[in-house]
Short mmCIF file of C-alpha atoms in Angstrom, two decimals:
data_model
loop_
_atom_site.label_atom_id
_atom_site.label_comp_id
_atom_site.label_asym_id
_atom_site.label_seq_id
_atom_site.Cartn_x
_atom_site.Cartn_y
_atom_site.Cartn_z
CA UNK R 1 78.15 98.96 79.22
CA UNK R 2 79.68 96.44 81.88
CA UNK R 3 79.05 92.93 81.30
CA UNK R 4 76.31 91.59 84.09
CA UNK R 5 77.97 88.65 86.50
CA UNK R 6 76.75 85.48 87.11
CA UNK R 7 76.98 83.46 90.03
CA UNK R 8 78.78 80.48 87.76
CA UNK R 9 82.29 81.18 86.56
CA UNK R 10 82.41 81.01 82.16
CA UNK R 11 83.09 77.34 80.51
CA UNK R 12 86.68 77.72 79.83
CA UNK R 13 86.95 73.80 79.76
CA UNK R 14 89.07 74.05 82.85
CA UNK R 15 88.23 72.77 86.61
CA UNK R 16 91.19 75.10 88.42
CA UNK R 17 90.33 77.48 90.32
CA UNK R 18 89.37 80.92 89.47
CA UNK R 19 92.56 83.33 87.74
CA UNK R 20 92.38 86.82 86.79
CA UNK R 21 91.66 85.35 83.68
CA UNK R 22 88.30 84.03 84.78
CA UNK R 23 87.68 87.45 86.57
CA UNK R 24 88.21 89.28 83.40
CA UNK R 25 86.18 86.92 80.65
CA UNK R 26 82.95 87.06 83.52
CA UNK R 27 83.49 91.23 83.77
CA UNK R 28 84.27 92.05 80.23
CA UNK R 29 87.22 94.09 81.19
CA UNK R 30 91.45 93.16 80.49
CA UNK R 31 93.34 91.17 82.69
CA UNK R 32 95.27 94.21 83.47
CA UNK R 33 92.45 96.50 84.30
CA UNK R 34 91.03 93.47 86.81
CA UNK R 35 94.74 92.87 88.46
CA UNK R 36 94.48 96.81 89.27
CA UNK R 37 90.90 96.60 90.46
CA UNK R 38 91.20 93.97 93.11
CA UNK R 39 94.80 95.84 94.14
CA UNK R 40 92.30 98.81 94.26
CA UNK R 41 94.48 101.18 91.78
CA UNK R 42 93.09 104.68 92.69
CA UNK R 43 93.23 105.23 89.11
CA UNK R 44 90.16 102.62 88.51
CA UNK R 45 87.21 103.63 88.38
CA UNK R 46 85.11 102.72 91.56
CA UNK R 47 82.44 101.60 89.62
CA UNK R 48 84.85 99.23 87.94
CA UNK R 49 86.38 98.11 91.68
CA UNK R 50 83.12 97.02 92.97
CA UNK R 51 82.20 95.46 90.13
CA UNK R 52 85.51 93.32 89.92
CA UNK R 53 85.09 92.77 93.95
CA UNK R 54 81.58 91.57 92.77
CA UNK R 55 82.72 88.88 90.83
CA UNK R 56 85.85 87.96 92.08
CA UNK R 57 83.85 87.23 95.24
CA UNK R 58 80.91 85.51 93.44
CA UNK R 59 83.37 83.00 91.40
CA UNK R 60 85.39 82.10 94.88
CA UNK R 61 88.62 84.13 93.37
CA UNK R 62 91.25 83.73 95.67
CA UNK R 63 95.08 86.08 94.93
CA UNK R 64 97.78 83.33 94.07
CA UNK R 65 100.48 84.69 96.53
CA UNK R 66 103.20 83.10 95.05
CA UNK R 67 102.54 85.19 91.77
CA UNK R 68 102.16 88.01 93.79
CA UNK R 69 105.74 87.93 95.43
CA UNK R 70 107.14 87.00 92.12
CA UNK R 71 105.09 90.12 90.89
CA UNK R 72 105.22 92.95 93.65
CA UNK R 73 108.36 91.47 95.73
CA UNK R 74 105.90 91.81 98.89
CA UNK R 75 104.39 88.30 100.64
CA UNK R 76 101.14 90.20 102.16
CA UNK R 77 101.97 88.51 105.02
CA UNK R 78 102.20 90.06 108.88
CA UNK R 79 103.81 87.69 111.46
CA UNK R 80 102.54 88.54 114.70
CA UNK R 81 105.44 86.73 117.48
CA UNK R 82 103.36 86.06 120.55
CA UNK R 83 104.62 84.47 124.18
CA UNK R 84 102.04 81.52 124.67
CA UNK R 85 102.02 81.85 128.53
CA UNK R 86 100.53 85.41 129.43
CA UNK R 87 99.49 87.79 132.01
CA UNK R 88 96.10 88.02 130.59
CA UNK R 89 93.38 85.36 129.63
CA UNK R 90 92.56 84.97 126.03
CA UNK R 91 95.60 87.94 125.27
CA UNK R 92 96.14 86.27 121.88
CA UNK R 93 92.94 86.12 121.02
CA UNK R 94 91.69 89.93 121.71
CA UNK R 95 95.03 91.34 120.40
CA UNK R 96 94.52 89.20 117.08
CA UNK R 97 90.88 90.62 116.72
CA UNK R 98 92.12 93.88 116.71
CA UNK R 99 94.92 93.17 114.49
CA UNK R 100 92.62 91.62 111.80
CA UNK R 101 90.64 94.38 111.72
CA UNK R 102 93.06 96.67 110.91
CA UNK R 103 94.20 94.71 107.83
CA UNK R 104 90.64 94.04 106.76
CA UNK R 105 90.10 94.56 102.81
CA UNK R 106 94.15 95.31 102.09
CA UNK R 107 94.58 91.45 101.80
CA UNK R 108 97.07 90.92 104.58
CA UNK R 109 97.03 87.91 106.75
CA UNK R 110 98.54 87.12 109.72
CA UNK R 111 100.59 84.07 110.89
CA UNK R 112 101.34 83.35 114.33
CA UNK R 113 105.10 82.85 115.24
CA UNK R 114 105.56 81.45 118.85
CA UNK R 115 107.73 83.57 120.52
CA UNK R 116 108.98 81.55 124.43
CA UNK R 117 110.64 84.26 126.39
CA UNK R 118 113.20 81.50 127.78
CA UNK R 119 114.65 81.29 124.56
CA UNK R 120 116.48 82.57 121.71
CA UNK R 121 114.12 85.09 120.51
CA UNK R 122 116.59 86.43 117.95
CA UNK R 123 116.38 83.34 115.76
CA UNK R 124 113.32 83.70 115.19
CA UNK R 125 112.94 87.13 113.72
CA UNK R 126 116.25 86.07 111.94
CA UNK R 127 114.57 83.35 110.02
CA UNK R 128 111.62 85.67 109.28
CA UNK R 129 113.99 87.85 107.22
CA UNK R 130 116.64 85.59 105.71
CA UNK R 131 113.47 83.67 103.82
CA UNK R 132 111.17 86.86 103.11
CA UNK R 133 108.37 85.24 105.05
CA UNK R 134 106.38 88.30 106.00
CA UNK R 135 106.33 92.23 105.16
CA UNK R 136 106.12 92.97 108.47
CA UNK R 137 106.32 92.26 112.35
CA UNK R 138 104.80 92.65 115.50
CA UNK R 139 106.59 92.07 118.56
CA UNK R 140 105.65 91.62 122.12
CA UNK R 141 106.80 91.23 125.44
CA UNK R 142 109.85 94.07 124.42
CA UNK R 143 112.97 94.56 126.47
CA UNK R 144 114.58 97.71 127.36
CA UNK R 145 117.37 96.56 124.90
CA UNK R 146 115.55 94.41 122.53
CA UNK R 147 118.21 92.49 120.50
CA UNK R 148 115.17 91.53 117.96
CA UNK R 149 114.49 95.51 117.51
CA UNK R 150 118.17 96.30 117.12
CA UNK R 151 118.27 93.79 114.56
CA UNK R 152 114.88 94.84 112.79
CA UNK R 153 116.53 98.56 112.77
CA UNK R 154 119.69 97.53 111.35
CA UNK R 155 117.83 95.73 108.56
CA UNK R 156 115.61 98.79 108.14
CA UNK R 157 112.42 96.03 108.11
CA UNK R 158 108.98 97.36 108.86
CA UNK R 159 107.94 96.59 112.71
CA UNK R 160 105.90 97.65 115.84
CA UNK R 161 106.69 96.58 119.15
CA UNK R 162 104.27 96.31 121.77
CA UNK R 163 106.22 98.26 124.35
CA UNK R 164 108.93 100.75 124.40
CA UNK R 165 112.27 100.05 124.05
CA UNK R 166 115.49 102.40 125.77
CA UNK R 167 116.86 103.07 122.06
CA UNK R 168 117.11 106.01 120.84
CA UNK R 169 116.76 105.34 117.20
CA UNK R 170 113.14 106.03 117.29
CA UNK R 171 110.93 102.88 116.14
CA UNK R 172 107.24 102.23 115.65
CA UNK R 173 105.69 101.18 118.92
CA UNK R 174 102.08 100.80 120.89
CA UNK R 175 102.75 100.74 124.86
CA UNK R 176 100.06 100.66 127.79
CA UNK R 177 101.07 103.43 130.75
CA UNK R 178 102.31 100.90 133.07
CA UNK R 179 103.09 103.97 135.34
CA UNK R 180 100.37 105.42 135.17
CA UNK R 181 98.58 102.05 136.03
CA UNK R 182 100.93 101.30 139.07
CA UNK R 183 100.49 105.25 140.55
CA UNK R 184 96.79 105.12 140.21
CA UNK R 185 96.49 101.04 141.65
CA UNK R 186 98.39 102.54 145.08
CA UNK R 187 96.55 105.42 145.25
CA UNK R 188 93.23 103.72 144.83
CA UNK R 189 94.44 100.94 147.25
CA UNK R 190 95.82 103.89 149.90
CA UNK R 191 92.66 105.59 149.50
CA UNK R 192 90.68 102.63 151.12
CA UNK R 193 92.75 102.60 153.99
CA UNK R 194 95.20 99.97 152.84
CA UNK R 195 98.78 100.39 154.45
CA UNK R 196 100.76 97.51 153.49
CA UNK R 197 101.09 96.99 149.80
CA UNK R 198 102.49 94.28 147.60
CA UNK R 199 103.02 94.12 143.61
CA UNK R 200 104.64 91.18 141.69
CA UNK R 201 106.55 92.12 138.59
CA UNK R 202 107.16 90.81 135.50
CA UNK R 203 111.07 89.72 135.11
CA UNK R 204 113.35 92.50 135.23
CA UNK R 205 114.73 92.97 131.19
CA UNK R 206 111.34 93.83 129.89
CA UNK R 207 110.38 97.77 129.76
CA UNK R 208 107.06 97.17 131.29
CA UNK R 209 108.60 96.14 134.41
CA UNK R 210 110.85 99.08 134.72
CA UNK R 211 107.52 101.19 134.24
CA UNK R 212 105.74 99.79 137.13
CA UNK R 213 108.17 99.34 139.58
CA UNK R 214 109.09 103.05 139.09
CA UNK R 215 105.41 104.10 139.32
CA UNK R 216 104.95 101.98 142.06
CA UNK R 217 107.65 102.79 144.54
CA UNK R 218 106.81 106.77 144.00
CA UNK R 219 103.43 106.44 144.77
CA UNK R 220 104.04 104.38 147.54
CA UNK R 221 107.03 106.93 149.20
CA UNK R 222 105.08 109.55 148.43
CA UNK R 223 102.23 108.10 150.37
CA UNK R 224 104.54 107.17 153.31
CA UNK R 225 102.76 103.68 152.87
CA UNK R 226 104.57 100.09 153.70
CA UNK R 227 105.46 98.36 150.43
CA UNK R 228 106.59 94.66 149.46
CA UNK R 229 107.94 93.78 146.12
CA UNK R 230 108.91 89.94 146.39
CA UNK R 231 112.13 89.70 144.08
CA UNK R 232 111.86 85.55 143.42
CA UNK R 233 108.42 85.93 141.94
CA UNK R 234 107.63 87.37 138.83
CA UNK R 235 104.25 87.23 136.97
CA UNK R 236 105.82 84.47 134.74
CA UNK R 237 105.98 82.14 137.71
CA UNK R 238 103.59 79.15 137.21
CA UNK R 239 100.26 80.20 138.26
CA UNK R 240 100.19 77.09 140.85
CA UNK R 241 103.55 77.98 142.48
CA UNK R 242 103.06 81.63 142.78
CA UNK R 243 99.63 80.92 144.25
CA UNK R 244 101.29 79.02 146.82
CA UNK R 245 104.60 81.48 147.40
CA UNK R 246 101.80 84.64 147.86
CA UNK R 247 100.22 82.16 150.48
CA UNK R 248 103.64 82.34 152.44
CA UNK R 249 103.79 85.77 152.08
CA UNK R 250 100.27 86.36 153.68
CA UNK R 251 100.98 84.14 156.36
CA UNK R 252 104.29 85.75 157.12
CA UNK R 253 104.39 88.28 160.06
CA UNK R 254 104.29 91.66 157.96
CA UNK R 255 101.75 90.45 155.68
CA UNK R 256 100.30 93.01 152.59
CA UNK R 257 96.72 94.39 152.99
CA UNK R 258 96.49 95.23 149.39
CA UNK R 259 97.63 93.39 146.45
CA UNK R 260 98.45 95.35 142.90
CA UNK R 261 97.62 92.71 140.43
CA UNK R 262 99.59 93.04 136.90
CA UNK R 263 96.90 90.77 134.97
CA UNK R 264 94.28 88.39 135.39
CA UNK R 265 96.55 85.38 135.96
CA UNK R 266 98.14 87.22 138.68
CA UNK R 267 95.03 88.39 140.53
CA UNK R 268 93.20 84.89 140.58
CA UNK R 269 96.79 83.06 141.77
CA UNK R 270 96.25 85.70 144.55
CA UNK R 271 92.57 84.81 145.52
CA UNK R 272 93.54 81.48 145.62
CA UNK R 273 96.44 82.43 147.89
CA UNK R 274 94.05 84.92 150.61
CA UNK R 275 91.41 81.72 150.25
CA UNK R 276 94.35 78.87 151.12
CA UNK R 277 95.29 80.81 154.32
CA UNK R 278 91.66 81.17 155.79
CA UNK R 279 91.69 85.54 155.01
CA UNK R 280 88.71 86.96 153.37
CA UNK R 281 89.67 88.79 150.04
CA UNK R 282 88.05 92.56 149.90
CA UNK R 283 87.68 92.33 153.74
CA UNK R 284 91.02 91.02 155.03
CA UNK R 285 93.02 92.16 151.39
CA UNK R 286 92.06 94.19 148.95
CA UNK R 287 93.22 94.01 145.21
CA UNK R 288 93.70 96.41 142.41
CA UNK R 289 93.51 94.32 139.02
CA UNK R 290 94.93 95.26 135.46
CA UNK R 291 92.25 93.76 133.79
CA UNK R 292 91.73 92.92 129.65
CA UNK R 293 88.73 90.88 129.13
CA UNK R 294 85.43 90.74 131.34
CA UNK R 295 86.22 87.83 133.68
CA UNK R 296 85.93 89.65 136.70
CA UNK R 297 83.54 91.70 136.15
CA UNK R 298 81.27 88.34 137.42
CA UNK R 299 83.47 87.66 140.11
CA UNK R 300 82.47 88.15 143.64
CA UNK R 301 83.27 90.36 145.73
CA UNK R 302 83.34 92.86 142.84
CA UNK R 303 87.23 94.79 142.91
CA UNK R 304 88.53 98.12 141.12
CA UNK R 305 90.20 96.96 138.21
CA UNK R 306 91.92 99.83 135.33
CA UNK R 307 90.98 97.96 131.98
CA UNK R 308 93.49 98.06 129.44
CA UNK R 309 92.17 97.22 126.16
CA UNK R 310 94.06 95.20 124.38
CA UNK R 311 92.03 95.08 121.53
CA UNK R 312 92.54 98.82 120.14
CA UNK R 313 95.94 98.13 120.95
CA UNK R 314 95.95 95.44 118.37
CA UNK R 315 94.12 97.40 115.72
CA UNK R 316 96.65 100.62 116.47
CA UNK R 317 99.70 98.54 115.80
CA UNK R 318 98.34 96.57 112.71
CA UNK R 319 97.35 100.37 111.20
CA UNK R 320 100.79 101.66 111.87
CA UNK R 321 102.46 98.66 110.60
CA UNK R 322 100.49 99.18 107.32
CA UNK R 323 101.72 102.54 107.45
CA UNK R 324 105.40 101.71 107.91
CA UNK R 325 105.33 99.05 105.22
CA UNK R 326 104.58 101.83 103.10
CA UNK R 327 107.33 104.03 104.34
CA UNK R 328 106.00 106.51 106.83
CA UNK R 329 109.13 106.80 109.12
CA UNK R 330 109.07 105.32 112.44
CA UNK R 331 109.14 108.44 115.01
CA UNK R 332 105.34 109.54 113.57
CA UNK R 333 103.99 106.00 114.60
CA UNK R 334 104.66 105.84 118.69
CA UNK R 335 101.42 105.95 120.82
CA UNK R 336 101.13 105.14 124.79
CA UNK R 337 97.56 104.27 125.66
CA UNK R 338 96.77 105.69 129.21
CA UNK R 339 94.28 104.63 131.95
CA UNK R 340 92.86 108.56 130.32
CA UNK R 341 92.73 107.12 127.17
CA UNK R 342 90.50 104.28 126.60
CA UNK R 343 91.12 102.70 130.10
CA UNK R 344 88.63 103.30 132.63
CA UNK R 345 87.69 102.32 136.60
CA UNK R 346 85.65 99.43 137.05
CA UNK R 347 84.37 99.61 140.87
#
């Protein structure tokens, strides 16, 4: 018969906080057997799991992780490196929702390494490894020839990247069908009798931008359509300056009718651009937006927008991270989400 639990931990004449030890004298069961519970052992009974969970939870039991890396080798610790300045509003936020989900109940945690695109980005992923502070990584913002993934490969340490890369050693990645996105945005655009269009890109070394300038410029050749892709701008450029550089461009003599808009930041540095210059935006120019939370779904006029969701992209790459932590080899754990797949037409 298992011992009942009561909401107050045993007198043990200590005032620490809770240890296995605790955990075991309020269950009845060994210190072993409760170590193997909360790790969930398949080989415990799950009556005896939930009951452990039970009271660890009800006596405020908290894993020491030091004893844990001293123990297992492993820190249960995912660092998640993150540009501050993004395309999208709230990016880190949604991504980090779906990331936590995916490591709910295996005890992970996630700490958030600042990752400035300006700088040296190797360092960083260099001091993650050389003091064992996580088991795992997630990258962003990845290059076609992402020094911080040839390093991560060379180490053999578990990692997804949020974009492709143009290695072929296969590694673990989650990408968004930027070509997709770009071919469908001009067709869309084309289709409502725009004949001048104009896309800003992000800077040239990441894959994403490589993506949708190729699925851009097809769709836009194949269409026989006019096409302006400003090469001093990038979606990078502070929101106030490339507000004011799109303003130029509209007031130019060869001015776009219809504006592709790689992210949220990008599309409302444009309305402010088609409002500066006196031009009526949906009337005058049209936009396409890449959109990942519901901002504009309350702005007026209403425009098409493809949604990527950023969220499931989070939760894919914390599950396959998991997955490669615990050896499943990198070419099994590659996934492009499409405007098909999850992604759908807002009008």
């Amino acid at each position: 018969m298992v011992p009942s639990v009561n909401n107050e931990p045993p007198s043990n004449g200590s005032t620490g906080k809770p240890t296995l030890k605790t955990v075991a004298q309020a269950t009845g069961f060994a210190v072993t057997t409760v170590s193997r519970a909360l790790a969930n052992d398949p080989k415990i009974a799950q009556k005896t799991r939930d009951t452990v969970s039970r009271a660890a939870k009800s006596l405020g039991y908290v894993p020491d992780r030091a004893a844990q890396r001293l123990r297992t080798g492993r820190t249960k610790v995912i660092s998640l490196l993150i540009n501050p300045g993004h395309e999208y509003l709230g990016f880190t936020h949604v991504l980090l929702n779906g990331i936590t989900a995916a490591l709910r109940g295996t005890g992970y945690s996630v700490t958030i390494t600042p990752d400035f695109i300006d700088s040296d980005r190797v360092s960083v992923i260099q001091n993650i490894l050389r003091n064992n502070l996580a088991d795992g990584i997630i990258l962003s913002r990845t290059e076609c020839f992402d020094l911080r993934v040839r390093l991560l490969l060379e180490q053999d340490f578990p990692f997804v990247s949020h974009g492709r890369t143009e290695f072929t050693t296969p590694h673990a990645y989650v990408d968004f069908d930027n070509e997709s996105f770009a071919r469908q945005a001009v067709r869309w655009l084309h289709k409502a009798g725009r004949k001048r269009l104009m896309i800003v890109l992000p800077q040239a070394q990441f894959t994403f931008s490589q993506h949708l300038r190729f699925g851009f410029l097809s769709e836009v050749r194949e269409a026989g359509i006019e096409h302006i892709i400003p090469e001093d701008l990038t979606i990078d450029t502070p929101p106030g300056e490339l507000a004011q550089k799109l303003a130029d461009i509209l007031r130019s003599d060869a001015p776009p009718d219809g504006i592709v808009c790689v992210g949220e930041v990008m599309a409302l540095a444009a309305l402010a651009a088609i409002d500066d210059v006196g031009l009526v935006a949906g009337d005058h120019v049209d936009m396409l937006i890449k959109q990942a939370s519901p901002v504009f779904d309350l702005m007026r006029p209403k425009f098409r927008s493809i949604f990527e969701d950023v969220e499931k992209t989070g939760q894919a790459m914390g599950e396959m991270l998991l997955r490669r932590i615990d050896g499943e080899p990198p070419e099994t754990l590659q996934r492009i989400i499409g405007p098909v797949d999850g992604p759908h037409l807002r009008d």
